[in-house]
mmCIF file of C-alpha atoms in Angstrom:
data_model
loop_
_atom_site.group_PDB
_atom_site.id
_atom_site.type_symbol
_atom_site.label_atom_id
_atom_site.label_comp_id
_atom_site.label_asym_id
_atom_site.label_seq_id
_atom_site.Cartn_x
_atom_site.Cartn_y
_atom_site.Cartn_z
ATOM 1 C CA ALA A 1 109.260 91.913 92.654
ATOM 2 C CA ASN A 2 109.319 94.353 89.716
ATOM 3 C CA VAL A 3 110.398 91.555 87.387
ATOM 4 C CA ALA A 4 107.695 89.229 88.711
ATOM 5 C CA PHE A 5 105.074 91.932 88.109
ATOM 6 C CA GLY A 6 106.371 92.701 84.604
ATOM 7 C CA VAL A 7 106.654 96.427 85.260
ATOM 8 C CA ASP A 8 108.832 97.307 82.257
ATOM 9 C CA GLU A 9 106.463 95.553 79.853
ATOM 10 C CA LEU A 10 103.491 97.488 81.221
ATOM 11 C CA HIS A 11 105.036 100.786 80.144
ATOM 12 C CA ARG A 12 104.549 99.853 76.502
ATOM 13 C CA TYR A 13 100.857 100.552 77.071
ATOM 14 C CA ALA A 14 100.579 103.193 79.813
ATOM 15 C CA THR A 15 102.686 105.089 82.355
ATOM 16 C CA GLY A 16 100.056 106.691 84.591
ATOM 17 C CA GLU A 17 100.116 110.081 82.869
ATOM 18 C CA GLY A 18 97.319 112.332 84.074
ATOM 19 C CA ILE A 19 96.392 110.015 86.971
ATOM 20 C CA THR A 20 96.591 110.919 90.661
ATOM 21 C CA VAL A 21 97.023 108.272 93.348
ATOM 22 C CA ALA A 22 96.320 109.153 96.969
ATOM 23 C CA VAL A 23 98.677 107.315 99.329
ATOM 24 C CA ILE A 24 97.078 107.223 102.776
ATOM 25 C CA ASP A 25 99.918 105.988 104.936
ATOM 26 C CA SER A 26 102.730 107.191 107.207
ATOM 27 C CA GLY A 27 103.535 110.125 104.937
ATOM 28 C CA VAL A 28 105.902 110.300 101.958
ATOM 29 C CA SER A 29 109.302 111.980 102.138
ATOM 30 C CA PRO A 30 110.217 114.229 99.185
ATOM 31 C CA ASN A 31 112.372 112.412 96.659
ATOM 32 C CA VAL A 32 113.953 113.433 93.358
ATOM 33 C CA ARG A 33 112.374 110.333 91.824
ATOM 34 C CA LEU A 34 108.886 111.398 92.895
ATOM 35 C CA PRO A 35 108.635 114.666 90.943
ATOM 36 C CA GLY A 36 104.841 114.552 90.998
ATOM 37 C CA LEU A 37 104.598 114.229 94.780
ATOM 38 C CA ILE A 38 102.211 116.686 96.433
ATOM 39 C CA GLY A 39 101.131 117.103 100.027
ATOM 40 C CA GLY A 40 97.569 116.078 100.689
ATOM 41 C CA GLY A 41 97.058 116.477 104.422
ATOM 42 C CA ASP A 42 98.236 115.275 107.806
ATOM 43 C CA TYR A 43 96.093 113.665 110.512
ATOM 44 C CA ILE A 44 99.104 113.110 112.796
ATOM 45 C CA GLY A 45 101.135 116.327 112.665
ATOM 46 C CA THR A 46 101.464 119.505 110.607
ATOM 47 C CA THR A 47 103.606 118.439 107.641
ATOM 48 C CA ASN A 48 100.878 118.221 104.969
ATOM 49 C CA GLY A 49 101.813 114.592 104.472
ATOM 50 C CA LEU A 50 105.384 115.166 103.311
ATOM 51 C CA GLN A 51 107.213 113.616 106.261
ATOM 52 C CA ASP A 52 107.690 109.879 106.762
ATOM 53 C CA CYS A 53 109.052 109.060 110.213
ATOM 54 C CA ASP A 54 108.208 105.373 109.761
ATOM 55 C CA HIS A 55 109.949 104.860 106.385
ATOM 56 C CA HIS A 56 106.851 103.093 105.085
ATOM 57 C CA GLY A 57 104.720 105.428 102.965
ATOM 58 C CA THR A 58 107.775 106.380 100.917
ATOM 59 C CA LEU A 59 108.418 102.734 100.061
ATOM 60 C CA VAL A 60 104.780 102.378 98.991
ATOM 61 C CA ALA A 61 104.885 105.557 96.893
ATOM 62 C CA GLY A 62 108.115 104.447 95.218
ATOM 63 C CA ILE A 63 106.558 101.188 94.052
ATOM 64 C CA ILE A 64 103.610 103.106 92.668
ATOM 65 C CA ALA A 65 105.287 106.018 90.923
ATOM 66 C CA ALA A 66 109.091 106.223 91.136
ATOM 67 C CA THR A 67 110.698 107.555 87.961
ATOM 68 C CA PRO A 68 113.584 105.627 86.356
ATOM 69 C CA SER A 69 117.248 106.426 86.890
ATOM 70 C CA GLU A 70 120.318 105.782 84.744
ATOM 71 C CA SER A 71 122.113 104.383 87.799
ATOM 72 C CA ASP A 72 119.786 101.426 88.435
ATOM 73 C CA GLY A 73 117.001 99.364 86.852
ATOM 74 C CA PHE A 74 114.180 100.261 89.220
ATOM 75 C CA VAL A 75 111.049 102.143 88.157
ATOM 76 C CA GLY A 76 107.579 102.485 89.641
ATOM 77 C CA VAL A 77 104.536 100.836 88.098
ATOM 78 C CA ALA A 78 103.077 104.214 87.067
ATOM 79 C CA PRO A 79 106.078 106.580 86.857
ATOM 80 C CA ASP A 80 104.136 109.457 85.305
ATOM 81 C CA ALA A 81 101.383 109.414 87.922
ATOM 82 C CA THR A 82 101.003 112.083 90.590
ATOM 83 C CA VAL A 83 101.157 110.953 94.228
ATOM 84 C CA ARG A 84 99.070 112.837 96.792
ATOM 85 C CA SER A 85 100.388 111.918 100.224
ATOM 86 C CA ILE A 86 98.049 111.939 103.221
ATOM 87 C CA ARG A 87 99.662 111.042 106.534
ATOM 88 C CA GLN A 88 97.167 109.104 108.606
ATOM 89 C CA THR A 89 99.325 106.842 110.753
ATOM 90 C CA SER A 90 102.718 106.920 112.428
ATOM 91 C CA SER A 91 104.185 104.700 115.119
ATOM 92 C CA ALA A 92 106.509 107.583 115.988
ATOM 93 C CA PHE A 93 103.550 109.488 117.448
ATOM 94 C CA GLU A 94 102.128 106.692 119.570
ATOM 95 C CA PRO A 95 102.510 107.037 123.354
ATOM 96 C CA VAL A 96 105.276 105.007 124.968
ATOM 97 C CA ASP A 97 104.060 102.370 127.444
ATOM 98 C CA LYS A 98 100.468 103.402 126.951
ATOM 99 C CA GLY A 99 98.180 102.040 129.668
ATOM 100 C CA PRO A 100 94.772 100.507 128.952
ATOM 101 C CA ASP A 101 92.901 103.587 130.224
ATOM 102 C CA ALA A 102 95.164 106.201 128.693
ATOM 103 C CA PRO A 103 93.665 108.561 126.094
ATOM 104 C CA ASP A 104 94.731 108.411 122.484
ATOM 105 C CA GLY A 105 97.913 110.401 122.084
ATOM 106 C CA GLY A 106 98.031 110.970 118.359
ATOM 107 C CA ALA A 107 98.103 107.453 116.926
ATOM 108 C CA SER A 108 95.734 106.815 114.055
ATOM 109 C CA THR A 109 92.234 105.467 114.579
ATOM 110 C CA LEU A 110 89.322 104.299 112.468
ATOM 111 C CA ALA A 111 87.938 107.821 112.771
ATOM 112 C CA THR A 112 90.983 109.402 111.129
ATOM 113 C CA LEU A 113 91.006 106.616 108.531
ATOM 114 C CA ALA A 114 87.452 107.495 107.537
ATOM 115 C CA ARG A 115 88.269 111.203 107.474
ATOM 116 C CA SER A 116 91.348 110.647 105.326
ATOM 117 C CA ILE A 117 89.382 108.561 102.802
ATOM 118 C CA VAL A 118 86.732 111.271 102.473
ATOM 119 C CA HIS A 119 89.399 113.967 102.244
ATOM 120 C CA ALA A 120 91.190 112.066 99.497
ATOM 121 C CA ALA A 121 87.914 111.490 97.667
ATOM 122 C CA ASN A 122 87.302 115.229 97.660
ATOM 123 C CA SER A 123 90.826 115.984 96.412
ATOM 124 C CA ASP A 124 90.488 115.087 92.727
ATOM 125 C CA VAL A 125 92.249 111.707 92.861
ATOM 126 C CA ASP A 126 91.638 108.653 90.681
ATOM 127 C CA VAL A 127 92.993 105.907 92.934
ATOM 128 C CA ILE A 128 93.329 105.577 96.720
ATOM 129 C CA ASN A 129 95.884 103.178 98.208
ATOM 130 C CA LEU A 130 95.477 102.111 101.838
ATOM 131 C CA SER A 131 98.493 100.129 103.032
ATOM 132 C CA VAL A 132 97.188 100.301 106.588
ATOM 133 C CA THR A 133 94.918 97.952 108.444
ATOM 134 C CA ALA A 134 93.075 97.605 111.746
ATOM 135 C CA CYS A 135 92.578 94.109 113.159
ATOM 136 C CA TYR A 136 90.298 93.001 115.956
ATOM 137 C CA PRO A 137 88.660 89.762 117.145
ATOM 138 C CA THR A 138 85.094 89.037 116.105
ATOM 139 C CA ASP A 139 83.939 88.871 119.725
ATOM 140 C CA GLU A 140 84.899 92.532 120.244
ATOM 141 C CA PHE A 141 82.406 95.176 119.125
ATOM 142 C CA VAL A 142 83.971 97.903 117.022
ATOM 143 C CA ASP A 143 81.956 100.598 115.252
ATOM 144 C CA THR A 144 83.196 100.662 111.651
ATOM 145 C CA SER A 145 80.212 102.447 110.122
ATOM 146 C CA ASP A 146 82.204 105.591 109.354
ATOM 147 C CA VAL A 147 84.830 103.649 107.416
ATOM 148 C CA ALA A 148 82.084 101.862 105.489
ATOM 149 C CA ALA A 149 80.366 105.136 104.629
ATOM 150 C CA ALA A 150 83.670 106.731 103.609
ATOM 151 C CA LEU A 151 84.514 103.847 101.280
ATOM 152 C CA ARG A 152 81.088 103.887 99.682
ATOM 153 C CA TYR A 153 81.304 107.652 99.216
ATOM 154 C CA ALA A 154 84.708 107.326 97.508
ATOM 155 C CA VAL A 155 83.645 104.491 95.196
ATOM 156 C CA ASP A 156 79.939 105.025 94.498
ATOM 157 C CA VAL A 157 79.772 108.821 94.602
ATOM 158 C CA LYS A 158 83.251 109.982 93.553
ATOM 159 C CA ASP A 159 84.061 106.993 91.279
ATOM 160 C CA ILE A 160 87.484 106.361 92.821
ATOM 161 C CA VAL A 161 89.261 103.001 92.836
ATOM 162 C CA VAL A 162 90.227 102.017 96.391
ATOM 163 C CA ILE A 163 92.905 99.390 97.073
ATOM 164 C CA THR A 164 93.887 98.102 100.497
ATOM 165 C CA ALA A 165 96.397 95.657 101.934
ATOM 166 C CA ALA A 166 94.885 92.456 103.301
ATOM 167 C CA GLY A 167 97.175 92.681 106.319
ATOM 168 C CA ASN A 168 99.951 90.513 107.709
ATOM 169 C CA SER A 169 99.440 87.652 110.138
ATOM 170 C CA ASP A 170 102.425 88.612 112.239
ATOM 171 C CA SER A 171 100.764 89.781 115.431
ATOM 172 C CA GLU A 172 98.170 88.580 117.926
ATOM 173 C CA SER A 173 95.645 91.174 116.746
ATOM 174 C CA CYS A 174 96.109 90.245 113.079
ATOM 175 C CA SER A 175 95.755 86.492 113.425
ATOM 176 C CA SER A 176 95.036 84.696 110.177
ATOM 177 C CA ASN A 177 91.626 83.162 109.566
ATOM 178 C CA PRO A 178 91.083 79.548 108.451
ATOM 179 C CA GLY A 179 90.608 78.662 104.798
ATOM 180 C CA PHE A 180 88.019 76.447 103.170
ATOM 181 C CA ASP A 181 86.271 73.999 105.476
ATOM 182 C CA PRO A 182 85.314 70.826 103.576
ATOM 183 C CA ALA A 183 82.692 70.099 106.201
ATOM 184 C CA ASN A 184 80.870 73.307 105.273
ATOM 185 C CA GLY A 185 80.713 73.255 101.482
ATOM 186 C CA GLY A 186 77.969 75.866 101.395
ATOM 187 C CA ASP A 187 80.387 78.473 102.747
ATOM 188 C CA PRO A 188 83.352 78.312 100.307
ATOM 189 C CA ARG A 189 85.162 81.312 101.795
ATOM 190 C CA ASN A 190 84.481 80.134 105.363
ATOM 191 C CA TRP A 191 82.833 83.234 106.742
ATOM 192 C CA ASP A 192 81.604 81.129 109.642
ATOM 193 C CA GLY A 193 85.204 80.420 110.629
ATOM 194 C CA VAL A 194 86.335 84.059 110.865
ATOM 195 C CA THR A 195 87.962 84.845 114.203
ATOM 196 C CA HIS A 196 89.634 88.177 113.386
ATOM 197 C CA VAL A 197 88.516 91.004 111.119
ATOM 198 C CA SER A 198 90.833 93.089 108.919
ATOM 199 C CA MET A 199 89.641 96.628 108.281
ATOM 200 C CA PRO A 200 89.093 98.104 105.684
ATOM 201 C CA SER A 201 89.486 94.810 103.778
ATOM 202 C CA PHE A 202 86.280 93.587 105.412
ATOM 203 C CA TYR A 203 84.354 95.886 103.071
ATOM 204 C CA SER A 204 85.727 94.308 99.891
ATOM 205 C CA PRO A 205 84.884 94.759 97.030
ATOM 206 C CA LEU A 206 84.433 98.474 97.871
ATOM 207 C CA ALA A 207 88.117 98.318 98.788
ATOM 208 C CA LEU A 208 89.975 95.783 96.656
ATOM 209 C CA SER A 209 91.773 93.684 99.275
ATOM 210 C CA VAL A 210 95.229 92.529 98.157
ATOM 211 C CA GLY A 211 97.036 89.537 99.602
ATOM 212 C CA GLY A 212 100.621 88.574 98.827
ATOM 213 C CA THR A 213 102.509 86.139 96.632
ATOM 214 C CA THR A 214 106.054 84.862 96.423
ATOM 215 C CA LEU A 215 108.073 85.435 93.266
ATOM 216 C CA ASN A 216 106.857 82.181 91.725
ATOM 217 C CA GLY A 217 103.212 83.092 92.255
ATOM 218 C CA GLN A 218 102.571 80.969 95.329
ATOM 219 C CA ALA A 219 100.519 82.352 98.196
ATOM 220 C CA TYR A 220 102.547 84.452 100.642
ATOM 221 C CA THR A 221 101.925 82.717 103.960
ATOM 222 C CA GLY A 222 102.354 85.985 105.839
ATOM 223 C CA THR A 223 99.063 87.284 104.459
ATOM 224 C CA MET A 224 96.284 87.642 107.012
ATOM 225 C CA ALA A 225 93.869 85.191 105.390
ATOM 226 C CA GLY A 226 90.191 86.063 105.213
ATOM 227 C CA PRO A 227 87.125 85.686 102.996
ATOM 228 C CA TRP A 228 87.419 89.335 101.945
ATOM 229 C CA VAL A 229 90.799 88.912 100.169
ATOM 230 C CA SER A 230 90.212 89.803 96.496
ATOM 231 C CA VAL A 231 93.482 89.180 94.614
ATOM 232 C CA ALA A 232 97.195 88.833 95.287
ATOM 233 C CA ALA A 233 100.446 90.423 94.066
ATOM 234 C CA PRO A 234 104.168 90.270 94.969
ATOM 235 C CA ALA A 235 104.868 90.752 98.666
ATOM 236 C CA VAL A 236 108.509 89.616 98.818
ATOM 237 C CA ASP A 237 111.861 90.689 97.368
ATOM 238 C CA ILE A 238 110.695 94.285 97.597
ATOM 239 C CA VAL A 239 112.902 97.116 96.365
ATOM 240 C CA SER A 240 111.870 100.762 96.509
ATOM 241 C CA LEU A 241 113.041 104.286 97.204
ATOM 242 C CA ASP A 242 115.190 104.792 100.279
ATOM 243 C CA PRO A 243 113.356 107.348 102.454
ATOM 244 C CA THR A 244 116.695 108.577 103.838
ATOM 245 C CA LYS A 245 118.234 109.305 100.434
ATOM 246 C CA GLY A 246 115.606 111.421 98.742
ATOM 247 C CA ASP A 247 118.164 113.889 97.418
ATOM 248 C CA ILE A 248 119.824 111.245 95.232
ATOM 249 C CA GLY A 249 116.950 108.820 94.696
ATOM 250 C CA GLY A 250 118.734 105.893 96.311
ATOM 251 C CA LEU A 251 117.152 102.473 96.694
ATOM 252 C CA THR A 252 116.726 99.968 99.495
ATOM 253 C CA ASN A 253 115.716 96.349 99.882
ATOM 254 C CA ALA A 254 115.945 96.004 103.664
ATOM 255 C CA THR A 255 115.240 97.711 106.963
ATOM 256 C CA VAL A 256 117.088 97.594 110.255
ATOM 257 C CA GLY A 257 115.146 96.249 113.215
ATOM 258 C CA LYS A 258 116.197 95.165 116.678
ATOM 259 C CA ASP A 259 117.538 91.923 115.193
ATOM 260 C CA GLY A 260 119.479 93.626 112.400
ATOM 261 C CA PRO A 261 118.739 94.000 108.671
ATOM 262 C CA ARG A 262 115.714 92.202 107.305
ATOM 263 C CA PRO A 263 114.160 92.051 103.833
ATOM 264 C CA ILE A 264 111.175 94.254 103.056
ATOM 265 C CA THR A 265 108.068 92.079 102.776
ATOM 266 C CA GLY A 266 104.340 92.396 103.312
ATOM 267 C CA THR A 267 100.951 93.005 101.785
ATOM 268 C CA SER A 268 101.434 96.778 101.989
ATOM 269 C CA PHE A 269 103.681 96.478 98.977
ATOM 270 C CA ALA A 270 101.457 93.994 97.154
ATOM 271 C CA SER A 271 98.733 96.622 97.477
ATOM 272 C CA ALA A 272 101.073 99.274 96.072
ATOM 273 C CA TYR A 273 101.761 97.185 92.973
ATOM 274 C CA VAL A 274 98.048 96.817 92.312
ATOM 275 C CA ALA A 275 97.457 100.536 92.954
ATOM 276 C CA GLY A 276 100.051 101.345 90.295
ATOM 277 C CA LEU A 277 98.350 98.955 87.890
ATOM 278 C CA GLU A 278 94.991 100.566 88.578
ATOM 279 C CA ALA A 279 96.544 103.918 87.655
ATOM 280 C CA LEU A 280 97.671 102.477 84.314
ATOM 281 C CA ILE A 281 94.208 101.057 83.625
ATOM 282 C CA ARG A 282 92.563 104.395 84.430
ATOM 283 C CA GLU A 283 94.897 106.115 81.982
ATOM 284 C CA LYS A 284 94.371 103.581 79.194
ATOM 285 C CA TYR A 285 90.602 103.224 79.704
ATOM 286 C CA PRO A 286 89.395 106.614 80.969
ATOM 287 C CA ASP A 287 85.730 105.778 80.403
ATOM 288 C CA LEU A 288 85.704 102.803 82.775
ATOM 289 C CA SER A 289 84.048 103.279 86.140
ATOM 290 C CA ALA A 290 85.885 102.450 89.359
ATOM 291 C CA THR A 291 83.959 99.187 89.626
ATOM 292 C CA GLU A 292 84.815 98.252 86.047
ATOM 293 C CA VAL A 293 88.496 98.940 86.662
ATOM 294 C CA VAL A 294 88.463 96.627 89.675
ATOM 295 C CA ASP A 295 86.598 93.999 87.662
ATOM 296 C CA ARG A 296 89.398 93.936 85.072
ATOM 297 C CA ILE A 297 91.882 93.076 87.806
ATOM 298 C CA ARG A 298 89.726 90.330 89.287
ATOM 299 C CA ASN A 299 88.493 88.865 85.998
ATOM 300 C CA THR A 300 91.989 88.439 84.589
ATOM 301 C CA ALA A 301 93.590 87.030 87.751
ATOM 302 C CA HIS A 302 94.862 83.447 87.674
ATOM 303 C CA THR A 303 92.331 81.397 89.617
ATOM 304 C CA PRO A 304 93.699 79.478 92.610
ATOM 305 C CA GLY A 305 92.697 76.151 94.079
ATOM 306 C CA SER A 306 89.983 76.392 96.699
ATOM 307 C CA GLY A 307 92.476 75.963 99.528
ATOM 308 C CA ASP A 308 94.200 79.257 98.719
ATOM 309 C CA ARG A 309 91.115 81.415 98.222
ATOM 310 C CA ASN A 310 91.370 83.165 101.589
ATOM 311 C CA LEU A 311 95.016 84.003 100.898
ATOM 312 C CA ILE A 312 94.805 85.144 97.264
ATOM 313 C CA GLY A 313 91.097 85.604 96.550
ATOM 314 C CA ASP A 314 90.211 85.377 92.863
ATOM 315 C CA GLY A 315 93.844 84.691 92.091
ATOM 316 C CA VAL A 316 97.252 86.131 91.280
ATOM 317 C CA VAL A 317 97.068 89.430 89.398
ATOM 318 C CA ASP A 318 98.040 89.224 85.720
ATOM 319 C CA PRO A 319 99.141 92.825 85.012
ATOM 320 C CA ILE A 320 99.473 92.529 81.227
ATOM 321 C CA ALA A 321 96.113 90.817 80.839
ATOM 322 C CA ALA A 322 94.396 93.353 83.084
ATOM 323 C CA LEU A 323 95.861 96.206 81.069
ATOM 324 C CA THR A 324 95.493 94.860 77.535
ATOM 325 C CA TRP A 325 92.708 92.294 77.202
ATOM 326 C CA SER A 326 89.552 93.418 75.492
ATOM 327 C CA THR A 327 86.279 93.005 77.322
ATOM 328 C CA ALA A 328 85.375 90.115 75.016
ATOM 329 C CA ASP A 329 88.568 88.300 75.995
ATOM 330 C CA ILE A 330 87.782 88.401 79.693
ATOM 331 C CA ARG A 331 85.794 85.235 80.230
ATOM 332 C CA HIS A 332 86.634 84.326 83.808
ATOM 333 C CA ALA A 333 83.526 84.969 85.880
ATOM 334 C CA ILE A 334 83.997 86.045 89.461
ATOM 335 C CA ALA A 335 82.442 83.621 91.926
ATOM 336 C CA PRO A 336 80.063 85.654 94.107
ATOM 337 C CA PRO A 337 80.956 85.830 97.788
ATOM 338 C CA SER A 338 78.739 83.853 100.107
ATOM 339 C CA ARG A 339 78.059 87.051 102.006
ATOM 340 C CA VAL A 340 78.158 90.649 100.853
ATOM 341 C CA VAL A 341 78.655 93.471 103.338
ATOM 342 C CA THR A 342 76.712 96.503 102.137
ATOM 343 C CA PRO A 343 77.176 99.820 103.941
ATOM 344 C CA GLU A 344 73.886 101.645 104.349
ATOM 345 C CA SER A 345 74.904 105.114 103.217
ATOM 346 C CA ALA A 346 76.897 106.573 100.347
ATOM 347 C CA THR A 347 77.004 110.001 101.996
ATOM 348 C CA ALA A 348 80.302 111.333 103.265
ATOM 349 C CA PRO A 349 80.232 111.018 107.059
ATOM 350 C CA GLU A 350 80.103 114.400 108.753
ATOM 351 C CA THR A 351 80.288 113.294 112.369
ATOM 352 C CA LEU A 352 82.768 110.510 112.957
ATOM 353 C CA VAL A 353 82.662 108.332 116.054
ATOM 354 C CA ARG A 354 86.055 108.093 117.710
ATOM 355 C CA ASN A 355 87.327 104.508 117.900
ATOM 356 C CA ILE A 356 90.164 103.193 120.009
ATOM 357 C CA VAL A 357 91.270 100.588 117.493
ATOM 358 C CA ILE A 358 94.793 101.560 116.552
ATOM 359 C CA LEU A 359 95.778 101.198 112.899
ATOM 360 C CA VAL A 360 99.142 99.811 111.897
ATOM 361 C CA VAL A 361 101.123 100.041 108.692
ATOM 362 C CA VAL A 362 100.941 96.489 107.497
ATOM 363 C CA GLY A 363 104.087 96.089 105.430
ATOM 364 C CA MET A 364 106.363 95.907 108.468
ATOM 365 C CA CYS A 365 107.080 97.495 111.842
ATOM 366 C CA VAL A 366 109.911 99.876 111.090
ATOM 367 C CA THR A 367 112.153 100.281 114.102
ATOM 368 C CA GLY A 368 115.325 101.570 112.497
ATOM 369 C CA LEU A 369 116.829 103.181 109.477
ATOM 370 C CA VAL A 370 116.463 101.829 106.000
ATOM 371 C CA VAL A 371 119.505 100.009 104.669
ATOM 372 C CA SER A 372 120.773 101.162 101.301
ATOM 373 C CA VAL A 373 122.071 98.534 98.903
ATOM 374 C CA ALA A 374 124.278 98.609 95.833
ATOM 375 C CA HIS A 375 122.613 98.796 92.426
ATOM 376 C CA ARG A 376 124.269 95.610 91.225
ATOM 377 C CA THR A 377 123.009 93.728 94.271
ATOM 378 C CA LEU A 378 119.496 94.995 93.605
ATOM 379 C CA ARG A 379 119.440 93.622 90.094
ATOM 380 C CA GLU A 380 120.732 90.260 91.256
ATOM 381 C CA GLU A 381 118.256 89.959 94.090
ATOM 382 C CA HIS A 382 115.307 90.462 91.766
ATOM 383 C CA HIS A 383 115.785 86.802 90.853
ATOM 384 C CA ASP A 384 115.905 85.471 94.406
ATOM 385 C CA GLN A 385 112.889 84.362 96.409
ATOM 386 C CA ALA A 386 112.397 85.937 99.799
ATOM 387 C CA ASP A 387 109.805 85.122 102.390
#
């Protein structure tokens, strides 16, 4: 995935120096290749965000900001950036065999998501990455006003770029939505066909929603399709820091589940790639607003055919173009969405309504230890396509 994203080439222009990225996720384990890692808070336990029981947030942070090593060819997109870890979700803290009437036992909710966004926004960060999502059917009422207000506060008041994973269509709650309906040409993103909502992607473009691609730039079919998807980035052949080998900075390209080792895939990691790119853009163009930074990503993306719009939005991210093109060179105009969701308030929510929608880390469901792989194997597998 690093090769597909052109990470090494990006470092000719910026490395993320002076930029702080908040990773709101399952926590990030300390790692020698994350020297700028700082604890930012914990809405699950008492670790200040520096514990990752799920082996997910560490993978995300590694893609964003891992430093290089002489023993392998991996490096994060913004290796000189600071990562502020905020633990907001963890499957390890969810109740076992929870009944329908049981109270919430520590798993993350939309309320803690909103709180974590506001907390990050007040913590002197430049970029917020949300590789978590909540999915629910459209016929179920869910109060998302606090998330909307938190996002607007972060973007419009604090001028922070917010990136989120579109979600994966690998569960009943995160069912994919249909694409373009030729019978309804006046609704090109098919809002009328939406059956399931992905949160916080629903509030795109406040949160830039990132779908996935394969290594050859095709739409990753595991993306939870929806009219809110903004752009797409690599979601397969993922390599990142091994959360269990932080003392030596080891790498991994697989996890162990109930069916054995499986490759790391998902839109969580596509989001991480774009978050790292946003950090580079903020370093190189410090006078750009959060909205202008997002516009560079969308305006330079490679436009898809209409059939893929709900999987990859405005197109596949072109990292070099987004980082280097002058404003005059950016001629691709973003097609306006057929509907725009506008939160009413840009004030940080003070009283947050508790919701029972449980958030999930959307890159994968980690049920076992991460599998370490040899450095030679890693370099070879960069050239293979995984789905």
